[in-house]
Each structure stands twice: as C-alpha cells, then as structure tokens.
GROMACS .gro file of C-alpha atoms in nm:
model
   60
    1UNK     CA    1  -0.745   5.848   2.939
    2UNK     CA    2  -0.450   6.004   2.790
    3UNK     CA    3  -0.394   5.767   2.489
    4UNK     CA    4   0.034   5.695   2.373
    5UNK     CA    5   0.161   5.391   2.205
    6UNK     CA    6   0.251   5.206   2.482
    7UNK     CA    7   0.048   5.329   2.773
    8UNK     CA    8  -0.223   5.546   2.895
    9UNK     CA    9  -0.247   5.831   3.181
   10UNK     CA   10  -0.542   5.803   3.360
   11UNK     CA   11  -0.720   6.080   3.540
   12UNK     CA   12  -1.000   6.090   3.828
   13UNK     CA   13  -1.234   6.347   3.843
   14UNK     CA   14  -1.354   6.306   4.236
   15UNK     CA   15  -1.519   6.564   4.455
   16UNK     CA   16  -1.441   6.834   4.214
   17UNK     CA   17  -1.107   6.771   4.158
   18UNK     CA   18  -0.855   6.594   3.935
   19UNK     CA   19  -0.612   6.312   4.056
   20UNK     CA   20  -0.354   6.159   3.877
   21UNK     CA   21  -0.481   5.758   3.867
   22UNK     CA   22  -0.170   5.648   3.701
   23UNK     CA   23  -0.098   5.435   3.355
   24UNK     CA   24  -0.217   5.142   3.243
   25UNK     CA   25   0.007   4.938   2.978
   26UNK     CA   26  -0.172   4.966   2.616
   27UNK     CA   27  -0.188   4.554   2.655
   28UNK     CA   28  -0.475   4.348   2.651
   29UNK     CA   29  -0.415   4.251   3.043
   30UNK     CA   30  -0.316   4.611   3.142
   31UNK     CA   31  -0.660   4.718   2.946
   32UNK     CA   32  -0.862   4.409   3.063
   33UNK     CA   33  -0.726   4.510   3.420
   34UNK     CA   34  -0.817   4.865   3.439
   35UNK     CA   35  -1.175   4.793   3.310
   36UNK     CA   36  -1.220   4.521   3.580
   37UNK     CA   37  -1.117   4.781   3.881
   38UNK     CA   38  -1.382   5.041   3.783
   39UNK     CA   39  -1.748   5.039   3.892
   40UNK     CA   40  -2.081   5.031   3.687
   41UNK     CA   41  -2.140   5.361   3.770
   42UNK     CA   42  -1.815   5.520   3.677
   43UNK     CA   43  -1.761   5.678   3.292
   44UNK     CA   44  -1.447   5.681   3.112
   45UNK     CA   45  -1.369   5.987   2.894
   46UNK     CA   46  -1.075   5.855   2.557
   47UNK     CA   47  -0.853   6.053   2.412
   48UNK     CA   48  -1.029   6.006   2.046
   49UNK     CA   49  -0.746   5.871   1.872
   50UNK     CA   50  -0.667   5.589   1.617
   51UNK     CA   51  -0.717   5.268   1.832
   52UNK     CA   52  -0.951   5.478   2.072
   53UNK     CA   53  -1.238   5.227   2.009
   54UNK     CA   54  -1.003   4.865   2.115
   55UNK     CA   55  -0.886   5.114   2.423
   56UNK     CA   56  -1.304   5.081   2.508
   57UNK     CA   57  -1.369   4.751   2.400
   58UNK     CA   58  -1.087   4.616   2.639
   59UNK     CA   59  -1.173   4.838   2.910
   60UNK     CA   60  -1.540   4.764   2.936
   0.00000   0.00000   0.00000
C-alpha cells in the first residue's frame, strides 16, 4: 500500500507479477473494507509512514 493523505494505491503481487488493485479511501470504512476483502493467508506490505500503524490496525 502506497500511503497519501486521502487514499492508498494498492498493489497485488500474483503469479509473479504486479497488478494495480486500486485505492482505498484513507477512512475508517474504506480501511475497514479493504481488510474485510482479503484472506487469512494474504500479507500486506505499508508504505512506513506517519499513520502507517492505524493504516494496519483498520485493515486487519
């Protein structure tokens, strides 16, 4: 995740490539969203950044 003020770009790394996911708004909804769509197995890779650690916390 590709972390800006008021969204995120989100890229999938699948059968050795990488595919534009999309954004996500930097809301609590957008963030609670995302997190609900992805599976136990997948990992998320943040942009380390200022609110990097709410961008997790919502997302998981």
């Amino acid at each position: 995740m590709d972390i800006h003020r008021t969204f995120a770009d989100v890229v999938v790394w699948e059968d050795g490539r990488l595919r534009h996911h999309g954004r996500v708004d930097m809301t609590r909804s957008g963030l609670e969203g995302f997190g609900r769509s992805l599976r136990r197995t997948n990992e998320i890779v943040v942009e380390a950044t200022a609110n990097a650690m709410a961008v997790v916390s919502l997302a998981s």
